[in-house]
Coordinates of C-alpha atoms in Angstrom, one line a residue:
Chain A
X1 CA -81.5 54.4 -66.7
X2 CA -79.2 57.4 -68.1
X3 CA -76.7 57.1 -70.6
X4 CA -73.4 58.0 -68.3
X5 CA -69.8 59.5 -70.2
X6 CA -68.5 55.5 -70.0
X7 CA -72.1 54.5 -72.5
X8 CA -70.6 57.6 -74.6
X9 CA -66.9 56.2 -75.1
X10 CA -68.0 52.8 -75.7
X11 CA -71.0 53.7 -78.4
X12 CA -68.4 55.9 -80.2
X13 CA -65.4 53.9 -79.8
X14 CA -64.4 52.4 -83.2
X15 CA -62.9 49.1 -82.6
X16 CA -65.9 48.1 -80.6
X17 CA -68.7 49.6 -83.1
X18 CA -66.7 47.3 -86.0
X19 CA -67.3 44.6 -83.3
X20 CA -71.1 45.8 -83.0
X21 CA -71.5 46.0 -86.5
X22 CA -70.2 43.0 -87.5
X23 CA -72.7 41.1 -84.6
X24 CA -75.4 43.3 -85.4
X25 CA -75.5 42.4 -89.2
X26 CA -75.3 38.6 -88.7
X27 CA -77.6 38.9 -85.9
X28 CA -80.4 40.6 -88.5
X29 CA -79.4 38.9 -90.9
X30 CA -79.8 35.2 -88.9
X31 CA -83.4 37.2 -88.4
X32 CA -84.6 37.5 -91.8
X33 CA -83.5 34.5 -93.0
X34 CA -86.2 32.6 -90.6
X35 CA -89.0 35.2 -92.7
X36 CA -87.4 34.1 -95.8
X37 CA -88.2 30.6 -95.5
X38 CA -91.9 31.3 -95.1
Chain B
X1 CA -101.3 33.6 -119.9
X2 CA -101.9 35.4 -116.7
X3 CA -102.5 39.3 -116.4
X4 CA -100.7 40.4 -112.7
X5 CA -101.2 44.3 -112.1
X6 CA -99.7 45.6 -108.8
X7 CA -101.2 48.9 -107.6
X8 CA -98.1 51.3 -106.3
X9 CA -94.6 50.7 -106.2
X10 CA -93.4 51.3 -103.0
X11 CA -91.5 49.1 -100.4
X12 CA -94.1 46.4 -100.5
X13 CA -96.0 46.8 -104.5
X14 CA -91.9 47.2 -105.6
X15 CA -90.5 44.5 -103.9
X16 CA -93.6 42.1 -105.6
X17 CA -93.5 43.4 -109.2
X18 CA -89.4 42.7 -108.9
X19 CA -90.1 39.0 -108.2
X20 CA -93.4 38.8 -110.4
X21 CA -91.2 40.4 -113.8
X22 CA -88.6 37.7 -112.4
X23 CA -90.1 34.7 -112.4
X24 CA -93.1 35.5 -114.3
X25 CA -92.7 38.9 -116.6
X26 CA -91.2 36.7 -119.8
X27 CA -94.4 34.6 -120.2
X28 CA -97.3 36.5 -118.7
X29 CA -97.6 40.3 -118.4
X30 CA -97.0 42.0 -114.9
X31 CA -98.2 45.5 -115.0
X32 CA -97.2 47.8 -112.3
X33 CA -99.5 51.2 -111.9
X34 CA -98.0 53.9 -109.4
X35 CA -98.7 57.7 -109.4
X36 CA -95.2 59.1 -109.6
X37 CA -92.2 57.8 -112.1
X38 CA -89.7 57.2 -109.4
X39 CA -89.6 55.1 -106.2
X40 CA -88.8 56.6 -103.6
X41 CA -86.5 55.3 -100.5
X42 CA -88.2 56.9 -97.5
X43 CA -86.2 55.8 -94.5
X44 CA -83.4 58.2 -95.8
X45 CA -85.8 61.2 -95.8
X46 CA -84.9 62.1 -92.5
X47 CA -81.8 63.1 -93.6
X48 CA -83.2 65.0 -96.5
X49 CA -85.6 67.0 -93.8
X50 CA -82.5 67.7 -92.1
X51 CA -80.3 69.2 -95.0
X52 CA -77.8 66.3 -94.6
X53 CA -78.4 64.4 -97.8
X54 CA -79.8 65.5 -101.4
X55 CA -83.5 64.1 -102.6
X56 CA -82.2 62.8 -105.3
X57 CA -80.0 60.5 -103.6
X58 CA -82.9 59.2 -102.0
X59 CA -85.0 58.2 -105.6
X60 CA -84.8 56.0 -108.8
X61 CA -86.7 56.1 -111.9
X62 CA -88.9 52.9 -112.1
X63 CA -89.2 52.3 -115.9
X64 CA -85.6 51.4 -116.8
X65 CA -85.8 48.8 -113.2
X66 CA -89.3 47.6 -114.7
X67 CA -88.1 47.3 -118.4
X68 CA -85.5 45.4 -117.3
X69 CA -87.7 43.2 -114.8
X70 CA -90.0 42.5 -117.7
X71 CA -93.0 44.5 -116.2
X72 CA -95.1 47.4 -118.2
X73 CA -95.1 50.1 -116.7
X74 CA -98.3 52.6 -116.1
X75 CA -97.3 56.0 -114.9
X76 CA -100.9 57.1 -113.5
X77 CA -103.5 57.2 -110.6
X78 CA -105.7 53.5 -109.9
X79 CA -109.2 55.3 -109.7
X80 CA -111.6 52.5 -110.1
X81 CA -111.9 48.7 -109.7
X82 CA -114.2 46.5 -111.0
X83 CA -113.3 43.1 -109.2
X84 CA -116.4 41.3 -110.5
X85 CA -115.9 38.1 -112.4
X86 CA -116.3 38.8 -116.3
X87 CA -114.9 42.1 -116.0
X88 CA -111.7 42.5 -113.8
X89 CA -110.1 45.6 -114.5
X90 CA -108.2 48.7 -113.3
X91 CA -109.4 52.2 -114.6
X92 CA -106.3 54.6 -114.7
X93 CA -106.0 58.3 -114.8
X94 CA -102.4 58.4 -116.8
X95 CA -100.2 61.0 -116.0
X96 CA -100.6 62.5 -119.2
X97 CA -104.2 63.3 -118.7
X98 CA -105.5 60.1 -120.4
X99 CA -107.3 57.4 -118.7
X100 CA -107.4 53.4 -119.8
X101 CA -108.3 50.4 -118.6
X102 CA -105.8 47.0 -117.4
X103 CA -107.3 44.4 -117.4
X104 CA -105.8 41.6 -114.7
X105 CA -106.4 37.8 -113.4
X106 CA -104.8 39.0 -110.5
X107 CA -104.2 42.2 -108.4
X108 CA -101.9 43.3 -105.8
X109 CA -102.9 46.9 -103.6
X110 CA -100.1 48.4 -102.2
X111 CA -101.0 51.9 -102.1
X112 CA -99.3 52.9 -99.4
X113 CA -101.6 55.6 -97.4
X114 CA -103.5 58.4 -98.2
X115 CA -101.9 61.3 -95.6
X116 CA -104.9 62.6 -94.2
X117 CA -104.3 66.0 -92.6
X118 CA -108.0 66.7 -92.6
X119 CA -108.5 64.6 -90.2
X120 CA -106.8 67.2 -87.6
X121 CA -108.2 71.3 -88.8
X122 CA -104.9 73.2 -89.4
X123 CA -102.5 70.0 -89.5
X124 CA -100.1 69.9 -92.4
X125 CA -98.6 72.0 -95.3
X126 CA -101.5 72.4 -97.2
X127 CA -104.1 73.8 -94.5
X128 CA -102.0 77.3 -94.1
X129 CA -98.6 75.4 -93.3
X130 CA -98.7 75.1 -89.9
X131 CA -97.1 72.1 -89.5
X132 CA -95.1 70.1 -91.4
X133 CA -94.5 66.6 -92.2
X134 CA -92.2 63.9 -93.2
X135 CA -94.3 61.5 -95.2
X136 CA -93.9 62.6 -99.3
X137 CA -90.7 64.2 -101.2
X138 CA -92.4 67.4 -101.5
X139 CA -93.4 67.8 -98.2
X140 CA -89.5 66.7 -96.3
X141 CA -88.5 69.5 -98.3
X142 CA -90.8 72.2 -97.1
X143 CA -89.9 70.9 -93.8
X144 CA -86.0 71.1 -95.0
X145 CA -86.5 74.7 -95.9
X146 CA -88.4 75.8 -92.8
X147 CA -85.9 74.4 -90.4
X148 CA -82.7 75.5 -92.1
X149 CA -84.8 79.0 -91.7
X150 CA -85.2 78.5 -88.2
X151 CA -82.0 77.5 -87.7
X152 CA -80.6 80.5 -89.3
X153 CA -82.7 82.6 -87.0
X154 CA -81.2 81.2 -84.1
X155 CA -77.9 81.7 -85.5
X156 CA -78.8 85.1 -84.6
X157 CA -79.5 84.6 -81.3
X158 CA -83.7 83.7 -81.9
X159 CA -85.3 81.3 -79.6
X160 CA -87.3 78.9 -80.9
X161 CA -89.8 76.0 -80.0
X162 CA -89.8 73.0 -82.3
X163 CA -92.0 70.1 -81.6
X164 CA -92.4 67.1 -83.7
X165 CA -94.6 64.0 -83.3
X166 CA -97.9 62.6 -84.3
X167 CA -100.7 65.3 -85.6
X168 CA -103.4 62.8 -84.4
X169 CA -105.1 60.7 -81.9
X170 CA -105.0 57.6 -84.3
X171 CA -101.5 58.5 -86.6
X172 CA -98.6 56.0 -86.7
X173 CA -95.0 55.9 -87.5
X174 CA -94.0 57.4 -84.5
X175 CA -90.3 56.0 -85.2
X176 CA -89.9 58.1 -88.4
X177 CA -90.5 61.4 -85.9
X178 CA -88.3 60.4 -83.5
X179 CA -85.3 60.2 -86.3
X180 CA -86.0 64.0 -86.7
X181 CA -86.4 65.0 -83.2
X182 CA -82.8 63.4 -82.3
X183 CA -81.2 64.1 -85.8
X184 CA -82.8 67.7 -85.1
X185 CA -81.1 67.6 -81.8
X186 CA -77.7 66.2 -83.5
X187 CA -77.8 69.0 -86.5
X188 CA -78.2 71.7 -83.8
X189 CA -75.6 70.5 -81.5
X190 CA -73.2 70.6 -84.9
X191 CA -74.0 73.8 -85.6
X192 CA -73.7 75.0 -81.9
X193 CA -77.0 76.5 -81.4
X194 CA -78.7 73.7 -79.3
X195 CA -79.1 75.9 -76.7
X196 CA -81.6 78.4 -78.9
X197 CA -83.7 75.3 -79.3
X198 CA -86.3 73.8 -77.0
X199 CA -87.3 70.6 -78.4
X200 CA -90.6 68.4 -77.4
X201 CA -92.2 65.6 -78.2
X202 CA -95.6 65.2 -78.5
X203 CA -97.2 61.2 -79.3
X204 CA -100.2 59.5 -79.1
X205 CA -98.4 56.8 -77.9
X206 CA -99.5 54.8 -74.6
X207 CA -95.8 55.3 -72.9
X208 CA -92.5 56.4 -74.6
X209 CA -90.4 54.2 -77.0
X210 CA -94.0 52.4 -78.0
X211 CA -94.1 53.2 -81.5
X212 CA -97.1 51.8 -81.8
X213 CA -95.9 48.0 -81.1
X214 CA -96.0 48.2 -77.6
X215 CA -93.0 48.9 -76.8
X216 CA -90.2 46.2 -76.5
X217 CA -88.1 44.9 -74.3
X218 CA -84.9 43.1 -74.5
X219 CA -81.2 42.9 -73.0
X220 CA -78.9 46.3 -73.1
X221 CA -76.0 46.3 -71.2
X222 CA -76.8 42.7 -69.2
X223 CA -80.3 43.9 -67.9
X224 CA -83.4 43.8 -69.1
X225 CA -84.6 47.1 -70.4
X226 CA -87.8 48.2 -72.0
X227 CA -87.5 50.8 -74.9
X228 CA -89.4 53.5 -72.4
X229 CA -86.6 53.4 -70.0
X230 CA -83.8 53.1 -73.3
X231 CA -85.7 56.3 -75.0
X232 CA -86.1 58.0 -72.2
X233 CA -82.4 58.2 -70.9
X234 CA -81.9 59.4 -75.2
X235 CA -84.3 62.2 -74.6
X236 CA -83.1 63.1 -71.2
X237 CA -79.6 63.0 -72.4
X238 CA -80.4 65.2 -75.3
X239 CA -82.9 67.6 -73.1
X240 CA -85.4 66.6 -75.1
X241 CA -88.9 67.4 -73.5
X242 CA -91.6 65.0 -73.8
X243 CA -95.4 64.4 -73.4
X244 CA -97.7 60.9 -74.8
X245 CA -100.7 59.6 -74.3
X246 CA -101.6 62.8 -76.0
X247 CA -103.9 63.2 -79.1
X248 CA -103.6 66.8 -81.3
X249 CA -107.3 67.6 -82.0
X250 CA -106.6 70.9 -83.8
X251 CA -103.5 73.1 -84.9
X252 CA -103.4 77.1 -85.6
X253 CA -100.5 79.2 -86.6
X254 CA -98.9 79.2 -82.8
X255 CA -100.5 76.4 -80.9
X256 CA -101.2 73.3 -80.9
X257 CA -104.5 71.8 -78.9
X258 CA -104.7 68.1 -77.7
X259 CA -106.5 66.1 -75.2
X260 CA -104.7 63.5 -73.5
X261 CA -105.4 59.8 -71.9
X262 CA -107.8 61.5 -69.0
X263 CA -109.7 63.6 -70.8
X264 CA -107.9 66.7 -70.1
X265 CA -107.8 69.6 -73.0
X266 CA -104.5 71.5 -73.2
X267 CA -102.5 73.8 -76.1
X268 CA -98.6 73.8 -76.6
X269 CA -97.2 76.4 -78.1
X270 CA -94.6 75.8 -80.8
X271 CA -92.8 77.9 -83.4
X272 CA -91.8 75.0 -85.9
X273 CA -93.8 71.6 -85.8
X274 CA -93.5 68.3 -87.8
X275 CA -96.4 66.1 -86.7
X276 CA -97.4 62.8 -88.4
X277 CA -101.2 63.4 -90.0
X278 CA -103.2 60.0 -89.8
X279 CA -102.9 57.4 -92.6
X280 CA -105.8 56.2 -94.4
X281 CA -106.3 54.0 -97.3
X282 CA -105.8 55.2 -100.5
X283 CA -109.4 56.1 -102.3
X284 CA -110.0 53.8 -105.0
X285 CA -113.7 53.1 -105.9
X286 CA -114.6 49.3 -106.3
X287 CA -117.4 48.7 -108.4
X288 CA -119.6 45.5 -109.3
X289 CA -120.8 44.3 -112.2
X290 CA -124.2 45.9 -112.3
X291 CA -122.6 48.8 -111.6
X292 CA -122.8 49.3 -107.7
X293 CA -120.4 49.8 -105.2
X294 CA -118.8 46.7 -103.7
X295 CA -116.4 48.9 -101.7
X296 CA -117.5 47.4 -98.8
X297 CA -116.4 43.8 -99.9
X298 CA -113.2 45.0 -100.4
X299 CA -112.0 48.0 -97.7
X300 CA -113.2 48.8 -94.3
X301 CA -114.3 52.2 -93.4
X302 CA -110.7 54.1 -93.3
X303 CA -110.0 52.3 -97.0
X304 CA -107.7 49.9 -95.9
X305 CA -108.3 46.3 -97.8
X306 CA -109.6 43.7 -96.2
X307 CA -107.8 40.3 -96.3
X308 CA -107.6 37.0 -94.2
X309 CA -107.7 38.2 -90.7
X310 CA -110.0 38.2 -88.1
X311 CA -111.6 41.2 -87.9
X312 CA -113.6 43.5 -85.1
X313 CA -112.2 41.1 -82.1
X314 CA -111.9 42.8 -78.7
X315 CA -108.2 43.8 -78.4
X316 CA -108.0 41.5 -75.0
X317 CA -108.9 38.7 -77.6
X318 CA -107.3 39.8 -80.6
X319 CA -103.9 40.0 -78.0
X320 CA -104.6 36.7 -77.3
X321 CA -105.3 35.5 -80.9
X322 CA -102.2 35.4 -83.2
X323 CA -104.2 33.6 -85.9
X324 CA -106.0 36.5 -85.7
X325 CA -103.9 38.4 -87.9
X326 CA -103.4 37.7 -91.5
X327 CA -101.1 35.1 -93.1
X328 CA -101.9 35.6 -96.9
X329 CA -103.1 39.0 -97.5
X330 CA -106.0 38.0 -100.0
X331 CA -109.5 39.2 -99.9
X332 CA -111.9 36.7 -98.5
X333 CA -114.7 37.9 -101.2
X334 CA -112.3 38.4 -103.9
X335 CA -109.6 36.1 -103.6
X336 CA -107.7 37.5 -106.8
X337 CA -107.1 40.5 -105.0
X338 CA -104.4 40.8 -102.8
X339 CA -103.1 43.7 -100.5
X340 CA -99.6 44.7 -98.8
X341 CA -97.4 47.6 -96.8
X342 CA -99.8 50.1 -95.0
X343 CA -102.5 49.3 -97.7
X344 CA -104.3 46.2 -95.9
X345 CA -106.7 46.6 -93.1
X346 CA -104.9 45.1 -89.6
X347 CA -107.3 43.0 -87.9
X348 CA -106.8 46.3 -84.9
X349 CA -103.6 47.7 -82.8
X350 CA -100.8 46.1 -82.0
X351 CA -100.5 48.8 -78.8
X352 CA -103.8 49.2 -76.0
X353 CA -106.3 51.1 -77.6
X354 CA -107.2 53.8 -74.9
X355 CA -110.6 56.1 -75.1
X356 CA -110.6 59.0 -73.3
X357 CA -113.6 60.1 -70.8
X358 CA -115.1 62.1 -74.0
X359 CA -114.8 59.5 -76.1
X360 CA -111.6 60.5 -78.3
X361 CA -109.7 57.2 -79.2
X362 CA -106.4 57.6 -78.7
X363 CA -104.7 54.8 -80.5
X364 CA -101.2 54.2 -82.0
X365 CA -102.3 52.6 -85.2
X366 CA -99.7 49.3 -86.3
X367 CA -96.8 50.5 -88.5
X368 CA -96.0 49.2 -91.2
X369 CA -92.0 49.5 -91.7
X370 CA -90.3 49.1 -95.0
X371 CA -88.6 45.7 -93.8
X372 CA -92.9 44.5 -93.1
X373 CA -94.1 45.8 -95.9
X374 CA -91.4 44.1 -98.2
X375 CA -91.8 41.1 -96.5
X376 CA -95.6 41.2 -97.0
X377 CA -95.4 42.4 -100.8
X378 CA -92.4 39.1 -101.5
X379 CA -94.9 36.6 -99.8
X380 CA -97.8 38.1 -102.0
X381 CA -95.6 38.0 -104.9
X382 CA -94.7 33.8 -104.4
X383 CA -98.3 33.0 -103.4
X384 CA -99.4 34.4 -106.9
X385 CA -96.4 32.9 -109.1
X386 CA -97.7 29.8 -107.0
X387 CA -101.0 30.5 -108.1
X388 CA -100.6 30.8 -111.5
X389 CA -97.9 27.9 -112.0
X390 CA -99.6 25.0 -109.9
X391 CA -102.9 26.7 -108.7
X392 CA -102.3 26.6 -104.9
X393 CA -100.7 28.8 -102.5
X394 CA -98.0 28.0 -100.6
X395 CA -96.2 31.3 -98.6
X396 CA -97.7 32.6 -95.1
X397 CA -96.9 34.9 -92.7
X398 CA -98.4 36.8 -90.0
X399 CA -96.8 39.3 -88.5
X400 CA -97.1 37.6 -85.3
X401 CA -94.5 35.6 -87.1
X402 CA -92.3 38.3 -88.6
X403 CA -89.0 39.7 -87.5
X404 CA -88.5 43.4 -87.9
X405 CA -85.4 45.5 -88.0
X406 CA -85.5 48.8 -87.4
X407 CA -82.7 51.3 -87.8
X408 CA -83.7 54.9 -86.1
X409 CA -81.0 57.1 -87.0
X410 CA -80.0 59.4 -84.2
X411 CA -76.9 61.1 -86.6
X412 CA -76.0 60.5 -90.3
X413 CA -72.0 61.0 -89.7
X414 CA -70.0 58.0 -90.4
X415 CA -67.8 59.3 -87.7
X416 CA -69.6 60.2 -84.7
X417 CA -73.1 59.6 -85.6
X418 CA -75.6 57.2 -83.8
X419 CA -78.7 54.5 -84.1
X420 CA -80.9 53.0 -82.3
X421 CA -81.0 49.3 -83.4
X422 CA -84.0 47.4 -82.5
X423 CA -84.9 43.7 -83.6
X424 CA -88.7 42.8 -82.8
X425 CA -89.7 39.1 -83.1
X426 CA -92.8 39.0 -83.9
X427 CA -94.0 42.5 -84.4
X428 CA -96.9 41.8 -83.1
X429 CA -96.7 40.0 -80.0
X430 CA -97.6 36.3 -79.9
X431 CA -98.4 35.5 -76.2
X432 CA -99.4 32.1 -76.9
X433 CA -95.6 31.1 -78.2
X434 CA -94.3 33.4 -76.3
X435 CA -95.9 33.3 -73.3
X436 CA -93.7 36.2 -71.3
X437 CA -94.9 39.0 -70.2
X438 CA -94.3 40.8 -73.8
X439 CA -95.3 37.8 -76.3
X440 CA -91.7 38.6 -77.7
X441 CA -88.7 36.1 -78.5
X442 CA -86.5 37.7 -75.7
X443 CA -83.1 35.9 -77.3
X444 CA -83.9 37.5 -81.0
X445 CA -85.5 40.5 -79.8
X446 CA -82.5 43.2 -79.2
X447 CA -81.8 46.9 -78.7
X448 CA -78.8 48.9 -78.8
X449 CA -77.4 52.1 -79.9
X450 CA -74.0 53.2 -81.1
X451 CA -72.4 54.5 -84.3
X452 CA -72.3 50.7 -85.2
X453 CA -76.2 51.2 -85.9
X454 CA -75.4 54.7 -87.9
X455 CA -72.8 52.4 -90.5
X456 CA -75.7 49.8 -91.1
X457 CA -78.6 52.6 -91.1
X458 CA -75.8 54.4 -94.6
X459 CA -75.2 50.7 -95.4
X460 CA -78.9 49.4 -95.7
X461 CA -79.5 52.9 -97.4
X462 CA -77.0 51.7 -100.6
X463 CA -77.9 47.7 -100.2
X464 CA -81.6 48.9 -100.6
X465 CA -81.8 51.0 -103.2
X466 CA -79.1 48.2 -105.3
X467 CA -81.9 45.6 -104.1
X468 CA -85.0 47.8 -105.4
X469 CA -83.1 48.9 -109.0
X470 CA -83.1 45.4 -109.6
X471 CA -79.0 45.3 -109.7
X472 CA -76.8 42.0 -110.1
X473 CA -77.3 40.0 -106.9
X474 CA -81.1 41.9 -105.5
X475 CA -82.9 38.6 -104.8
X476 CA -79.9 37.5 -101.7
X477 CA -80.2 41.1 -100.0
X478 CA -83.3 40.2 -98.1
X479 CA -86.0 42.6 -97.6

């Protein structure tokens, strides 16, 4: 595996990060809600 | 009306005396002890050791949180213990020079660790500064001032060797070194003298991208990828050099001297070094009614407390047995006492303990993240509101049960920095549920990097410390 100039655009590319971050925080937080119900 | 003292406030002792004061501060007394006045929010460190944020950004003073949360504050060192019926009670050396005595009904250890650079001659600031470390305010900003000195010096054409890692055979927290090797690598790249810099990395670990929870693997980009091929292509991509399955034995001024997994006995040069000492438990005496030490009731040899797992299992059983690890966090001898974050005793590693043909363990002890150990300290915290309301406990979980996030900045900027995000489910792998190759939940278990994960790392950084001061809204932001 290498991280190639394409894995570069798309990690820094806004639009898509938003994307990422937006699916990344309900993803965790759909995570730690299954802990909080211990 | 019940007496509740919690021993340190850090992610997991903080996180319980918030939800202790909360639902319990008004008609008992919750009495939190902790050594310095102000909690401090470690994960942001790394940016500290890097020049990029100020420590005080990173730090809140814990009596107006506590007086607000209805708990009494003790600013002071927990020295002694005596857990025996008739006479439960915390001696502590106050700040101030004074010492008293709390009494409790119940009590929480969350020490976090004692950094033991004695365990490796020459290791750490305080055996000739040699090395330097990430692990306390004081010592990220030694590190903060070395570096920017080195990095000045290479401003003027200087070469320099930096390595960072772990200091030891059996240290942990692996992840918190790799933040400053790549935000290292990021600062120099900013300041255009990458090029005067070799960096290395030098771990204990059993392969790369371990960090100490063997490892995980999970979808990135459509294939399957374990985090030794994903940290890997990071280091490669930012020439980063790297050797594991390597435990430092000894440090001096210009070298560092390790034995690895065969046995072999090497030295690395270095000119600047962060490396991660070993954690132990924190040294608290625990003493009996008659006077003698109960210690061993209590803590296992490295000081850790011992609590409801199952302890001194092979570790091809122990993998095998998730019950194994515990669910509750109370001591089986005393069950009033209670212990969370890097303060209780794991049942053993999470990653394959290895011994070398001379007999040097070298181990990647389990981590303890913040996310665990505030998990740990709000489960401790219900089970002894449970406790004192209706007499029966009724919060578990192992953390071959737990999800953990983990954030490892590779960047601060908001504009073109980077993260590593990784979800784990479990921590610790439960190869009876999961019974893959890994003992993981492959559809929650996830890895990605991207400045996506560099917004969440700053945004978790302001969320947190809002959760911890105890602001309007803390109990939804989970841990």
């Amino acid at each position: 595996m290498e991280i190639t100039k394409k894995d570069k655009f798309w990690m820094n590319f806004k639009l898509f990060q938003l994307w990422r971050f937006i699916v990344l925080n309900i993803k965790i937080l759909k995570a730690v809600d299954h802990s909080k119900r211990s | 009306m019940a007496k509740i003292v919690v021993i340190g406030a850090g992610f997991a002792g903080h996180t319980a005396a918030l939800y202790l004061g909360d639902k319990l501060g008004k008609k008992h007394t919750v009495t939190m002890i902790n050594r310095h006045d102000s909690f401090a929010y470690i994960p942001s460190w790394i940016w500290v050791g890097v020049g990029h944020m100020k420590p005080e950004k990173t730090t809140f003073k814990l009596a107006p949180v506590y007086k607000r949360m209805n708990v009494y504050f003790i600013h002071g060192v927990a020295t002694k213990v005596y857990p025996d019926e008739g006479q439960q009670f915390v001696e502590v050396a106050k700040e101030n020079g004074d010492s008293t005595r709390v009494e409790y009904d119940y009590l929480l250890v969350a020490t976090g660790p004692k950094l033991n650079f004695a365990g490796t001659p020459g290791l750490g600031p305080d055996q000739g500064e040699n090395t330097y470390s990430v692990c306390s305010l004081p010592h990220v900003l030694q590190t903060r001032d070395k570096y920017l000195e080195y990095v000045e010096r290479m401003k003027k054409g200087e070469k320099v060797k930096m390595v960072i890692g772990t200091g030891h055979p059996g240290a942990t927290c692996q992840g918190a070194a790799f933040e400053f090797i790549v935000n290292i690598h990021k600062d120099l790249v900013k300041k255009g003298v990458r090029d005067k810099a070799e960096l290395m990395w030098l771990s204990n670990e059993a392969a790369l991208g371990d960090f100490g929870v063997r490892g995980i693997r999970a979808k990135f980009q459509g294939k399957l990828t374990s985090s030794e091929e994903f940290i890997s292509a990071v280091f490669k991509d930012h020439d980063i050099k790297w050797q594991v399955q390597t435990g430092v034995k000894k440090v001096d001024t210009d070298k560092i001297y390790w034995e690895n997994y065969e046995g072999e006995t090497g030295e690395t040069e270095y000119d600047f070094a962060m490396l991660i000492p070993q954690f132990l438990g924190q040294p608290i005496q625990y003493i009996g009614k008659d006077g003698q030490d109960v210690s061993e009731k209590v803590v296992n040899k490295p000081g850790f407390v011992l609590v409801d797992g199952i302890y001194g299992l092979p570790y091809d059983v122990l993998e095998r047995n998730p019950d194994a690890w515990p669910s509750q966090y109370q001591n089986p001898n005393y069950r009033n006492i209670f212990a969370a974050g890097i303060a209780f005793a794991p049942p053993g590693p999470i990653s394959r303990p290895h011994t070398t043909p001379n007999g040097t363990s070298i181990t990647a002890a389990p981590p303890r993240t913040g996310m665990v150990s505030g998990i740990i300290g709000r489960i401790v915290a219900l089970n002894i509101i449970d406790l004192v309301k209706q007499g029966r406990m009724t919060h578990s979980e192992r953390m071959t049960e737990m999800v953990a996030a983990c954030i490892a900045s590779m960047g601060d900027s908001l504009w073109d920095g980077n993260a590593a995000v990784m979800v784990i489910h479990p921590v610790v792998p439960d190869m009876k549920r999961y019974p893959n190759e890994d003992g993981r939940d492959l559809f929650t278990t996830h890895m990605e990097m991207g400045l996506g994960g560099a917004w969440m790392k700053r945004m978790l950084h302001d969320t947190f410390i809002w959760k911890l001061r105890g602001l309007p809204g803390w109990k939804i932001i989970p841990e």
